[in-house]
Amino acid sequence: MELPFAESWKIKMVEPIRKSTREQREKWLKEAHYNVFQLKSEQVYIDCITDSGTGSMSDRQWAAMMMGDESYAGASSFFRLKDTITRITGFEYVIPTHQGRAAENVLFSHLVTAGSVVPGNSHFDTTKGHIESRKATALDCTIDEAKDTQLEIPFKGNVDPKKLEKALAEHADKVPFVIVTITNNTAGGQPVSMQNLREVRAIADKYKKRVILDSARFAENAYFIKTREKGYENKTIKEIVKEMFSLADGMTMSAKKDGIVNMGGFIATRHEDWYEGAKRFCIPFEGYLTYGGMNGRDMDALAVGLDENTEFENLETRIKQVEYLAKRLDEFGIPYQRPAGGHAIFVDASRILTEIPKEEFPAQTLTVELYLEAGIRGCEIGYILADRDPVTRENRFGGLDLLRLCIPRRVYTNNHMDVIAVALKNVFDRRNQIKRGVKIVWEAELMRHFTVQLERL
Ligand SMILES: *Cc1c(COP(=O)(O)O)cnc(C)c1O
């Protein structure tokens, strides 16, 4: 008999988590104005609000922290991090930052100006924010197939080469770079193929443009290339990663994802002019060049995290866990965005709470119901997150309305996945009794989802 799959690690330290009663959760959620961001973490049993900065570090990472060099300038921790990044990506110039959006802020301060057009696959919110706040345009050139939640294709995060070519033909002189997000977070953690990265490179070369990889989940992307793309079956993750970055000019990185640290980020590039340009902004925004917002010990933990998470076994354990949860949802017939992405499951609330009108926010209602059912905290990626149209101030109901269940790295076991799946099934089974949603009683003008106050109808 073939041995079943199991995690590529064992557990050395544990953190207790606590269940609660439905009565307690009713009270807590009411106090939180039906916004799960306003809950205290101890009111949560299984926390799937994000996979960002919520992973468990390994014994090697904790050990590396003890080697942290906290020198203001020239810390050996920086050089260990830099050498690791150069070895893994091939990029020679490295600037640490306190997280991913800070890397964007520093690099884009050098590259993006009013009127710039930045094409790519779906830009992440902060990436888009750092482009739009500079009065520039983020042009989404993702393949159309990404919008169909039920279509199963292996690389649903890809850039559409025709859209990219058109964007470059129309705006060539306004384009400072092309940005490709790996994996495509906004499209549901969907990967981008090597073939697609090669096509993007060729089009960019034709127009003499550089390419940035927004690399928060670059290692997960490499796992999907190894397991789904012809010709890569026998390559190591590190070989695939090297090849991915060989097709780019630089990267911005949120180390809170595939770096498996709780805080951190960096910029890396092969071009001295980008490095020189970004340097000028790192110092005032982040700090001196050899720490850029990070502790020495955190740079050491990140160096080890990058090394560990570009090994197949670690990635396989993670992605198989997300797939495991997806399979459980399949058993119960619960619709989610297909195929399951690398870091999360996006449950299609509009196909479940069909009695609830858009104006009553079905995905937020499902988020509320799942928390009340079992203390599981997901996150609405839907109409509340979409904010209002800046001109008409109407709610934007054009996109998808999803409940995102993010899986932190190396934190939960498949028993927790079973609890999530069954809790969601229980809500799913009584979906026809859920006829009313929620109403906004207070909201901020921008990024309202973090602080919005709601009432149940
Ligand atoms: C998280 C993320 C960022 C921003 O990084 P932070 O560390 O949260 O600032 C940028 N791009 C992508 C694709 C991300 O997932």
Short mmCIF file of C-alpha atoms and ligand atoms in Angstrom, two decimals:
data_model
loop_
_atom_site.label_atom_id
_atom_site.label_comp_id
_atom_site.label_asym_id
_atom_site.label_seq_id
_atom_site.Cartn_x
_atom_site.Cartn_y
_atom_site.Cartn_z
CA MET A 1 0.00 0.00 0.00
CA GLU A 2 1.27 3.46 -0.86
CA LEU A 3 2.07 5.53 2.19
CA PRO A 4 -0.18 8.57 2.69
CA PHE A 5 1.13 12.11 2.44
CA ALA A 6 2.28 13.86 5.61
CA GLU A 7 3.89 17.14 6.60
CA SER A 8 7.62 17.58 5.99
CA TRP A 9 8.10 18.87 9.54
CA LYS A 10 7.28 17.96 13.12
CA ILE A 11 6.15 20.35 15.83
CA LYS A 12 8.56 21.59 18.50
CA MET A 13 6.62 24.44 20.08
CA VAL A 14 2.88 24.92 20.36
CA GLU A 15 0.58 27.87 21.05
CA PRO A 16 -2.80 27.14 22.63
CA ILE A 17 -5.93 28.26 20.82
CA ARG A 18 -9.33 28.38 22.43
CA LYS A 19 -12.86 27.50 21.38
CA SER A 20 -15.78 29.66 22.44
CA THR A 21 -19.53 29.30 22.66
CA ARG A 22 -21.96 30.64 20.12
CA GLU A 23 -23.32 33.06 22.76
CA GLN A 24 -19.84 34.48 23.34
CA ARG A 25 -19.26 34.88 19.63
CA GLU A 26 -22.61 36.60 19.15
CA LYS A 27 -21.63 39.14 21.80
CA TRP A 28 -18.07 39.66 20.55
CA LEU A 29 -19.07 40.07 16.94
CA LYS A 30 -21.79 42.54 17.84
CA GLU A 31 -19.21 44.54 19.81
CA ALA A 32 -16.99 44.36 16.72
CA HIS A 33 -19.83 45.80 14.60
CA TYR A 34 -19.90 42.60 12.53
CA ASN A 35 -16.45 43.40 11.18
CA VAL A 36 -13.98 40.55 11.85
CA PHE A 37 -11.02 42.96 11.64
CA GLN A 38 -12.33 44.46 14.88
CA LEU A 39 -12.24 41.16 16.78
CA LYS A 40 -9.48 40.40 19.25
CA SER A 41 -7.36 37.46 18.17
CA GLU A 42 -8.23 35.57 21.37
CA GLN A 43 -11.86 35.64 20.27
CA VAL A 44 -10.85 33.61 17.21
CA TYR A 45 -10.44 29.82 17.17
CA ILE A 46 -8.95 29.28 13.69
CA ASP A 47 -7.62 32.41 12.04
CA CYS A 48 -7.71 32.50 8.24
CA ILE A 49 -7.82 36.27 7.83
CA THR A 50 -4.44 36.31 6.06
CA ASP A 51 -1.31 34.31 5.33
CA SER A 52 0.77 37.48 5.65
CA GLY A 53 3.20 37.47 8.55
CA THR A 54 1.24 34.71 10.26
CA GLY A 55 3.49 31.74 9.44
CA SER A 56 5.53 29.69 11.91
CA MET A 57 9.28 30.07 11.80
CA SER A 58 11.43 26.97 11.91
CA ASP A 59 13.96 26.01 14.58
CA ARG A 60 16.69 27.09 12.15
CA GLN A 61 15.10 30.51 11.76
CA TRP A 62 14.81 31.00 15.53
CA ALA A 63 18.42 29.89 15.91
CA ALA A 64 19.50 32.35 13.22
CA MET A 65 17.83 35.17 15.16
CA MET A 66 20.39 34.70 17.90
CA MET A 67 23.10 35.57 15.36
CA GLY A 68 21.47 38.91 14.53
CA ASP A 69 23.95 41.75 14.22
CA GLU A 70 22.23 44.97 15.24
CA SER A 71 24.98 47.30 14.02
CA TYR A 72 23.50 50.41 12.47
CA ALA A 73 25.72 50.24 9.41
CA GLY A 74 27.31 47.26 7.67
CA ALA A 75 25.61 44.60 9.84
CA SER A 76 26.72 41.06 9.00
CA SER A 77 23.03 40.08 9.08
CA PHE A 78 22.48 42.28 6.03
CA PHE A 79 25.29 40.59 4.11
CA ARG A 80 23.94 37.14 4.97
CA LEU A 81 20.52 38.20 3.69
CA LYS A 82 21.93 39.87 0.59
CA ASP A 83 24.09 36.85 -0.30
CA THR A 84 21.09 34.53 0.07
CA ILE A 85 18.89 36.74 -2.12
CA THR A 86 21.64 37.00 -4.76
CA ARG A 87 22.17 33.23 -4.70
CA ILE A 88 18.44 32.48 -5.03
CA THR A 89 17.39 35.22 -7.49
CA GLY A 90 20.59 36.20 -9.28
CA PHE A 91 19.96 39.87 -8.38
CA GLU A 92 23.08 41.60 -7.14
CA TYR A 93 21.63 44.76 -5.59
CA VAL A 94 19.44 44.40 -2.48
CA ILE A 95 17.63 46.97 -0.33
CA PRO A 96 15.77 45.69 2.75
CA THR A 97 12.48 47.37 3.70
CA HIS A 98 10.08 46.90 6.59
CA GLN A 99 7.47 45.13 4.41
CA GLY A 100 6.34 44.71 0.80
CA ARG A 101 4.46 47.98 0.39
CA ALA A 102 7.54 49.82 1.65
CA ALA A 103 9.59 48.17 -1.11
CA GLU A 104 6.99 49.46 -3.58
CA ASN A 105 7.09 52.91 -2.06
CA VAL A 106 10.88 53.16 -2.26
CA LEU A 107 11.29 51.78 -5.78
CA PHE A 108 8.23 53.47 -7.27
CA SER A 109 9.32 56.83 -5.82
CA HIS A 110 12.24 56.51 -8.21
CA LEU A 111 10.37 55.04 -11.19
CA VAL A 112 6.72 56.15 -11.26
CA THR A 113 5.67 59.72 -12.01
CA ALA A 114 2.40 61.51 -12.80
CA GLY A 115 1.04 60.14 -16.07
CA SER A 116 2.99 56.87 -15.94
CA VAL A 117 1.22 53.72 -17.11
CA VAL A 118 2.20 50.45 -15.41
CA PRO A 119 0.84 47.36 -17.15
CA GLY A 120 0.87 43.91 -15.59
CA ASN A 121 -1.39 41.11 -14.39
CA SER A 122 -3.75 42.05 -11.53
CA HIS A 123 -1.91 44.59 -9.38
CA PHE A 124 -2.12 43.95 -5.63
CA ASP A 125 -4.00 46.69 -3.67
CA THR A 126 -0.90 48.31 -2.21
CA THR A 127 0.90 48.11 -5.55
CA LYS A 128 -2.04 49.79 -7.22
CA GLY A 129 -2.18 52.30 -4.37
CA HIS A 130 1.48 53.24 -4.81
CA ILE A 131 0.92 53.70 -8.55
CA GLU A 132 -2.37 55.60 -8.35
CA SER A 133 -1.25 57.87 -5.50
CA ARG A 134 1.46 59.09 -7.90
CA LYS A 135 -1.27 60.01 -10.41
CA ALA A 136 -0.25 57.10 -12.61
CA THR A 137 -2.33 54.23 -14.01
CA ALA A 138 -2.15 50.52 -13.14
CA LEU A 139 -3.27 48.74 -16.29
CA ASP A 140 -4.64 45.24 -15.68
CA CYS A 141 -3.64 42.92 -18.54
CA THR A 142 -4.60 39.61 -16.89
CA ILE A 143 -6.07 36.91 -19.14
CA ASP A 144 -9.89 37.03 -19.34
CA GLU A 145 -10.14 33.41 -18.15
CA ALA A 146 -9.15 34.56 -14.63
CA LYS A 147 -12.61 36.10 -14.23
CA ASP A 148 -14.46 32.80 -14.64
CA THR A 149 -14.40 31.26 -11.14
CA GLN A 150 -15.38 27.78 -12.32
CA LEU A 151 -12.90 27.41 -15.19
CA GLU A 152 -9.98 25.09 -14.37
CA ILE A 153 -6.79 26.03 -16.17
CA PRO A 154 -3.26 25.54 -14.80
CA PHE A 155 -1.97 29.13 -15.04
CA LYS A 156 -4.91 31.39 -14.36
CA GLY A 157 -2.65 34.22 -13.18
CA ASN A 158 -1.04 34.82 -16.58
CA VAL A 159 -0.61 38.11 -18.38
CA ASP A 160 -2.49 38.29 -21.69
CA PRO A 161 0.33 38.94 -24.18
CA LYS A 162 -2.05 40.65 -26.63
CA LYS A 163 -3.29 43.08 -23.97
CA LEU A 164 0.28 43.77 -22.88
CA GLU A 165 1.46 44.36 -26.43
CA LYS A 166 -1.44 46.73 -27.01
CA ALA A 167 -0.69 48.63 -23.79
CA LEU A 168 2.95 49.03 -24.75
CA ALA A 169 2.12 50.05 -28.31
CA GLU A 170 -0.28 52.72 -27.03
CA HIS A 171 1.63 54.04 -24.03
CA ALA A 172 5.25 53.04 -24.73
CA ASP A 173 6.91 56.26 -23.64
CA LYS A 174 4.83 56.45 -20.45
CA VAL A 175 5.64 52.94 -19.25
CA PRO A 176 8.42 52.86 -16.62
CA PHE A 177 8.27 49.04 -16.30
CA VAL A 178 5.97 46.04 -16.60
CA ILE A 179 5.02 44.35 -13.30
CA VAL A 180 4.04 40.70 -12.98
CA THR A 181 2.66 39.47 -9.66
CA ILE A 182 3.66 35.88 -8.83
CA THR A 183 1.45 34.26 -7.78
CA ASN A 184 -1.41 36.50 -8.89
CA ASN A 185 -2.88 37.27 -5.46
CA THR A 186 -5.86 39.31 -6.64
CA ALA A 187 -6.93 36.55 -9.05
CA GLY A 188 -6.93 34.06 -6.15
CA GLY A 189 -3.29 33.05 -5.71
CA GLN A 190 -3.20 31.76 -9.27
CA PRO A 191 0.21 31.03 -10.79
CA VAL A 192 1.97 32.48 -13.82
CA SER A 193 3.74 30.03 -16.15
CA MET A 194 7.40 30.23 -17.18
CA GLN A 195 6.18 30.34 -20.77
CA ASN A 196 4.15 33.45 -19.91
CA LEU A 197 7.11 35.10 -18.14
CA ARG A 198 9.14 34.43 -21.30
CA GLU A 199 6.44 36.02 -23.48
CA VAL A 200 6.30 39.07 -21.20
CA ARG A 201 10.10 39.36 -21.43
CA ALA A 202 10.01 39.21 -25.22
CA ILE A 203 7.31 41.89 -25.49
CA ALA A 204 9.06 44.10 -22.95
CA ASP A 205 12.35 43.70 -24.85
CA LYS A 206 10.66 44.68 -28.08
CA TYR A 207 9.66 47.99 -26.46
CA LYS A 208 12.93 48.25 -24.47
CA LYS A 209 11.12 48.04 -21.13
CA ARG A 210 12.17 46.45 -17.88
CA VAL A 211 10.17 43.88 -15.92
CA ILE A 212 9.55 43.75 -12.16
CA LEU A 213 8.23 40.65 -10.42
CA ASP A 214 6.01 41.41 -7.42
CA SER A 215 7.31 38.31 -5.71
CA ALA A 216 5.42 37.83 -2.42
CA ARG A 217 4.62 34.19 -3.39
CA PHE A 218 7.40 33.47 -5.89
CA ALA A 219 8.23 30.10 -4.31
CA GLU A 220 4.61 28.92 -4.49
CA ASN A 221 4.62 30.02 -8.12
CA ALA A 222 7.72 27.89 -8.73
CA TYR A 223 5.97 24.90 -7.13
CA PHE A 224 3.10 25.24 -9.60
CA ILE A 225 5.55 25.50 -12.52
CA LYS A 226 7.28 22.31 -11.36
CA THR A 227 4.05 20.39 -10.92
CA ARG A 228 2.05 21.78 -13.88
CA GLU A 229 4.36 23.00 -16.65
CA LYS A 230 5.93 20.63 -19.14
CA GLY A 231 9.70 20.45 -18.98
CA TYR A 232 10.00 21.47 -15.32
CA GLU A 233 9.10 18.17 -13.60
CA ASN A 234 12.71 17.28 -12.91
CA LYS A 235 14.03 20.71 -12.04
CA THR A 236 14.50 21.79 -8.44
CA ILE A 237 12.52 24.71 -7.03
CA LYS A 238 15.76 26.68 -6.75
CA GLU A 239 16.53 26.09 -10.46
CA ILE A 240 13.01 27.19 -11.42
CA VAL A 241 13.20 30.27 -9.20
CA LYS A 242 16.53 31.24 -10.77
CA GLU A 243 15.02 30.90 -14.24
CA MET A 244 11.92 32.97 -13.29
CA PHE A 245 14.07 35.83 -12.04
CA SER A 246 16.44 35.56 -15.02
CA LEU A 247 13.48 36.80 -17.07
CA ALA A 248 13.10 39.95 -14.93
CA ASP A 249 15.07 43.06 -14.06
CA GLY A 250 14.11 43.37 -10.45
CA MET A 251 11.66 42.41 -7.73
CA THR A 252 9.67 43.84 -4.87
CA MET A 253 9.07 41.39 -2.06
CA SER A 254 6.77 41.07 0.90
CA ALA A 255 8.82 38.66 3.02
CA LYS A 256 5.75 38.07 5.21
CA LYS A 257 4.55 35.54 2.66
CA ASP A 258 7.12 33.22 1.08
CA GLY A 259 9.94 34.49 3.30
CA ILE A 260 8.06 32.96 6.26
CA VAL A 261 8.90 35.81 8.62
CA ASN A 262 6.44 37.92 10.57
CA MET A 263 7.63 41.24 9.16
CA GLY A 264 9.99 42.28 6.38
CA GLY A 265 10.49 42.94 2.71
CA PHE A 266 13.06 43.97 0.15
CA ILE A 267 13.87 45.26 -3.32
CA ALA A 268 16.38 43.36 -5.46
CA THR A 269 17.61 44.18 -8.94
CA ARG A 270 20.37 43.52 -11.44
CA HIS A 271 20.59 47.20 -12.45
CA GLU A 272 22.86 49.64 -10.70
CA ASP A 273 20.82 52.66 -11.88
CA TRP A 274 17.65 51.31 -10.20
CA TYR A 275 19.63 50.63 -7.04
CA GLU A 276 21.14 54.12 -7.02
CA GLY A 277 17.72 55.67 -7.64
CA ALA A 278 15.96 53.64 -4.93
CA LYS A 279 18.75 54.27 -2.41
CA ARG A 280 17.82 57.94 -2.28
CA PHE A 281 14.33 57.04 -1.05
CA CYS A 282 15.28 54.17 1.23
CA ILE A 283 17.19 56.40 3.62
CA PRO A 284 14.44 58.94 4.39
CA PHE A 285 11.53 56.42 4.23
CA GLU A 286 12.95 53.22 5.67
CA GLY A 287 16.38 53.71 7.16
CA TYR A 288 20.01 53.19 6.32
CA LEU A 289 20.77 50.86 3.41
CA THR A 290 21.96 47.87 5.41
CA TYR A 291 18.80 47.57 7.50
CA GLY A 292 16.03 49.51 5.74
CA GLY A 293 13.43 49.01 8.45
CA MET A 294 14.47 45.54 9.58
CA ASN A 295 16.23 44.30 12.71
CA GLY A 296 19.47 42.41 12.15
CA ARG A 297 17.90 39.31 13.70
CA ASP A 298 14.92 39.55 11.37
CA MET A 299 17.20 39.72 8.33
CA ASP A 300 18.89 36.53 9.52
CA ALA A 301 15.55 34.77 10.02
CA LEU A 302 14.51 35.89 6.54
CA ALA A 303 17.70 34.58 4.94
CA VAL A 304 17.01 31.14 6.39
CA GLY A 305 13.27 31.36 5.55
CA LEU A 306 14.02 32.08 1.89
CA ASP A 307 16.39 29.15 1.73
CA GLU A 308 13.95 26.72 3.39
CA ASN A 309 10.92 27.81 1.44
CA THR A 310 12.64 27.26 -1.90
CA GLU A 311 12.82 23.56 -1.10
CA PHE A 312 10.16 21.33 -2.63
CA GLU A 313 9.06 19.49 0.53
CA ASN A 314 8.19 22.66 2.40
CA LEU A 315 6.10 23.99 -0.48
CA GLU A 316 4.47 20.65 -1.13
CA THR A 317 3.32 20.45 2.49
CA ARG A 318 1.80 23.89 2.25
CA ILE A 319 0.07 23.63 -1.11
CA LYS A 320 -1.24 20.14 -0.39
CA GLN A 321 -2.91 21.54 2.72
CA VAL A 322 -4.73 24.18 0.68
CA GLU A 323 -5.69 21.43 -1.81
CA TYR A 324 -6.88 19.25 1.06
CA LEU A 325 -9.29 21.93 2.23
CA ALA A 326 -10.48 22.39 -1.37
CA LYS A 327 -11.19 18.66 -1.66
CA ARG A 328 -13.24 18.72 1.53
CA LEU A 329 -15.29 21.61 0.14
CA ASP A 330 -15.77 19.62 -3.09
CA GLU A 331 -17.21 16.75 -1.05
CA PHE A 332 -19.84 19.13 0.31
CA GLY A 333 -20.49 20.83 -3.02
CA ILE A 334 -19.39 24.24 -1.76
CA PRO A 335 -18.45 26.51 -4.69
CA TYR A 336 -15.09 28.28 -4.66
CA GLN A 337 -12.79 29.86 -7.19
CA ARG A 338 -11.20 27.03 -9.17
CA PRO A 339 -8.64 25.60 -9.18
CA ALA A 340 -7.55 26.23 -5.57
CA GLY A 341 -4.73 28.78 -5.48
CA GLY A 342 -1.51 28.57 -3.54
CA HIS A 343 -2.37 30.35 -0.32
CA ALA A 344 -6.14 30.55 0.02
CA ILE A 345 -9.57 29.31 -0.94
CA PHE A 346 -11.99 31.93 -2.23
CA VAL A 347 -15.54 30.79 -1.50
CA ASP A 348 -18.09 32.12 -3.97
CA ALA A 349 -20.63 33.73 -1.64
CA SER A 350 -22.89 34.95 -4.43
CA ARG A 351 -23.51 31.30 -5.41
CA ILE A 352 -24.30 30.31 -1.82
CA LEU A 353 -26.35 33.10 -0.27
CA THR A 354 -28.49 33.54 -3.33
CA GLU A 355 -31.41 35.08 -1.40
CA ILE A 356 -29.32 38.00 -0.17
CA PRO A 357 -29.28 41.01 -2.48
CA LYS A 358 -25.94 42.59 -3.38
CA GLU A 359 -26.87 45.65 -1.35
CA GLU A 360 -26.78 43.46 1.78
CA PHE A 361 -23.27 42.12 1.08
CA PRO A 362 -23.50 38.31 0.72
CA ALA A 363 -19.76 37.60 1.22
CA GLN A 364 -19.61 39.69 4.38
CA THR A 365 -22.72 37.87 5.61
CA LEU A 366 -21.03 34.53 4.94
CA THR A 367 -17.93 35.75 6.82
CA VAL A 368 -20.17 36.64 9.77
CA GLU A 369 -22.02 33.30 9.64
CA LEU A 370 -18.77 31.28 9.54
CA TYR A 371 -17.40 33.11 12.56
CA LEU A 372 -20.65 32.62 14.51
CA GLU A 373 -20.73 28.95 13.53
CA ALA A 374 -17.27 27.98 14.78
CA GLY A 375 -15.05 30.97 15.59
CA ILE A 376 -13.31 30.78 12.22
CA ARG A 377 -12.15 34.12 10.88
CA GLY A 378 -12.08 34.53 7.12
CA CYS A 379 -12.12 37.79 5.25
CA GLU A 380 -14.49 39.37 2.76
CA ILE A 381 -12.96 40.00 -0.66
CA GLY A 382 -16.03 41.46 -2.22
CA TYR A 383 -18.33 44.42 -2.41
CA ILE A 384 -17.27 46.02 0.88
CA LEU A 385 -13.59 45.71 -0.02
CA ALA A 386 -14.35 47.17 -3.46
CA ASP A 387 -15.17 50.55 -1.87
CA ARG A 388 -17.38 53.13 -3.54
CA ASP A 389 -16.82 54.67 -6.96
CA PRO A 390 -14.79 57.82 -6.29
CA VAL A 391 -17.02 59.90 -8.57
CA THR A 392 -20.58 58.60 -8.15
CA ARG A 393 -20.04 57.37 -4.54
CA GLU A 394 -22.12 54.30 -5.47
CA ASN A 395 -21.10 50.87 -4.18
CA ARG A 396 -19.10 48.95 -6.78
CA PHE A 397 -20.96 45.72 -7.46
CA GLY A 398 -19.13 44.86 -10.70
CA GLY A 399 -16.60 42.38 -9.34
CA LEU A 400 -16.73 39.07 -7.49
CA ASP A 401 -18.10 38.68 -3.97
CA LEU A 402 -15.93 36.14 -2.17
CA LEU A 403 -15.11 34.86 1.30
CA ARG A 404 -11.35 34.32 1.43
CA LEU A 405 -9.93 31.63 3.68
CA CYS A 406 -6.18 32.16 3.86
CA ILE A 407 -4.02 29.39 5.21
CA PRO A 408 -1.03 30.49 7.30
CA ARG A 409 2.22 28.60 6.58
CA ARG A 410 3.16 25.73 8.92
CA VAL A 411 0.55 26.77 11.52
CA TYR A 412 -2.51 24.52 11.36
CA THR A 413 -2.95 20.79 10.78
CA ASN A 414 -5.42 19.10 8.47
CA ASN A 415 -7.65 18.54 11.50
CA HIS A 416 -8.13 22.30 11.53
CA MET A 417 -8.90 22.16 7.80
CA ASP A 418 -11.61 19.60 8.61
CA VAL A 419 -13.14 21.95 11.19
CA ILE A 420 -13.16 24.79 8.66
CA ALA A 421 -14.75 22.59 5.99
CA VAL A 422 -17.47 21.19 8.27
CA ALA A 423 -18.26 24.61 9.78
CA LEU A 424 -18.69 25.98 6.28
CA LYS A 425 -20.83 22.96 5.35
CA ASN A 426 -23.12 23.65 8.30
CA VAL A 427 -23.61 27.23 7.10
CA PHE A 428 -24.00 25.97 3.52
CA ASP A 429 -26.69 23.47 4.58
CA ARG A 430 -28.83 26.21 6.07
CA ARG A 431 -28.08 28.73 3.30
CA ASN A 432 -31.74 29.01 2.30
CA GLN A 433 -32.69 30.15 5.78
CA ILE A 434 -30.23 33.03 5.58
CA LYS A 435 -32.34 35.65 3.89
CA ARG A 436 -30.99 38.92 5.17
CA GLY A 437 -27.48 40.32 5.12
CA VAL A 438 -25.81 43.34 6.71
CA LYS A 439 -26.11 47.09 6.44
CA ILE A 440 -23.33 49.68 6.68
CA VAL A 441 -23.81 52.13 9.56
CA TRP A 442 -20.39 53.78 9.40
CA GLU A 443 -17.60 53.66 6.83
CA ALA A 444 -14.32 55.35 6.00
CA GLU A 445 -13.95 57.00 2.61
CA LEU A 446 -11.16 54.67 1.44
CA MET A 447 -10.17 51.11 2.42
CA ARG A 448 -13.40 50.93 4.37
CA HIS A 449 -13.28 47.18 5.00
CA PHE A 450 -10.79 47.47 7.88
CA THR A 451 -12.96 49.76 9.99
CA VAL A 452 -16.48 49.53 8.56
CA GLN A 453 -19.28 49.21 11.14
CA LEU A 454 -22.21 47.00 10.23
CA GLU A 455 -25.60 45.95 11.53
CA ARG A 456 -27.31 42.63 10.87
CA LEU A 457 -30.61 42.90 9.10
C1 LIG B 1 1.20 41.30 0.61
C2 LIG B 1 1.51 41.73 -0.74
C3 LIG B 1 2.10 42.97 -0.99
C4 LIG B 1 2.35 44.00 0.09
O1 LIG B 1 3.19 43.52 1.07
P1 LIG B 1 3.06 43.92 2.62
O2 LIG B 1 4.18 43.15 3.24
O3 LIG B 1 1.71 43.51 3.10
O4 LIG B 1 3.27 45.38 2.71
C5 LIG B 1 2.40 43.30 -2.30
N1 LIG B 1 2.13 42.45 -3.30
C6 LIG B 1 1.56 41.25 -3.09
C7 LIG B 1 1.29 40.33 -4.24
C8 LIG B 1 1.23 40.84 -1.81
O5 LIG B 1 0.64 39.66 -1.62
#
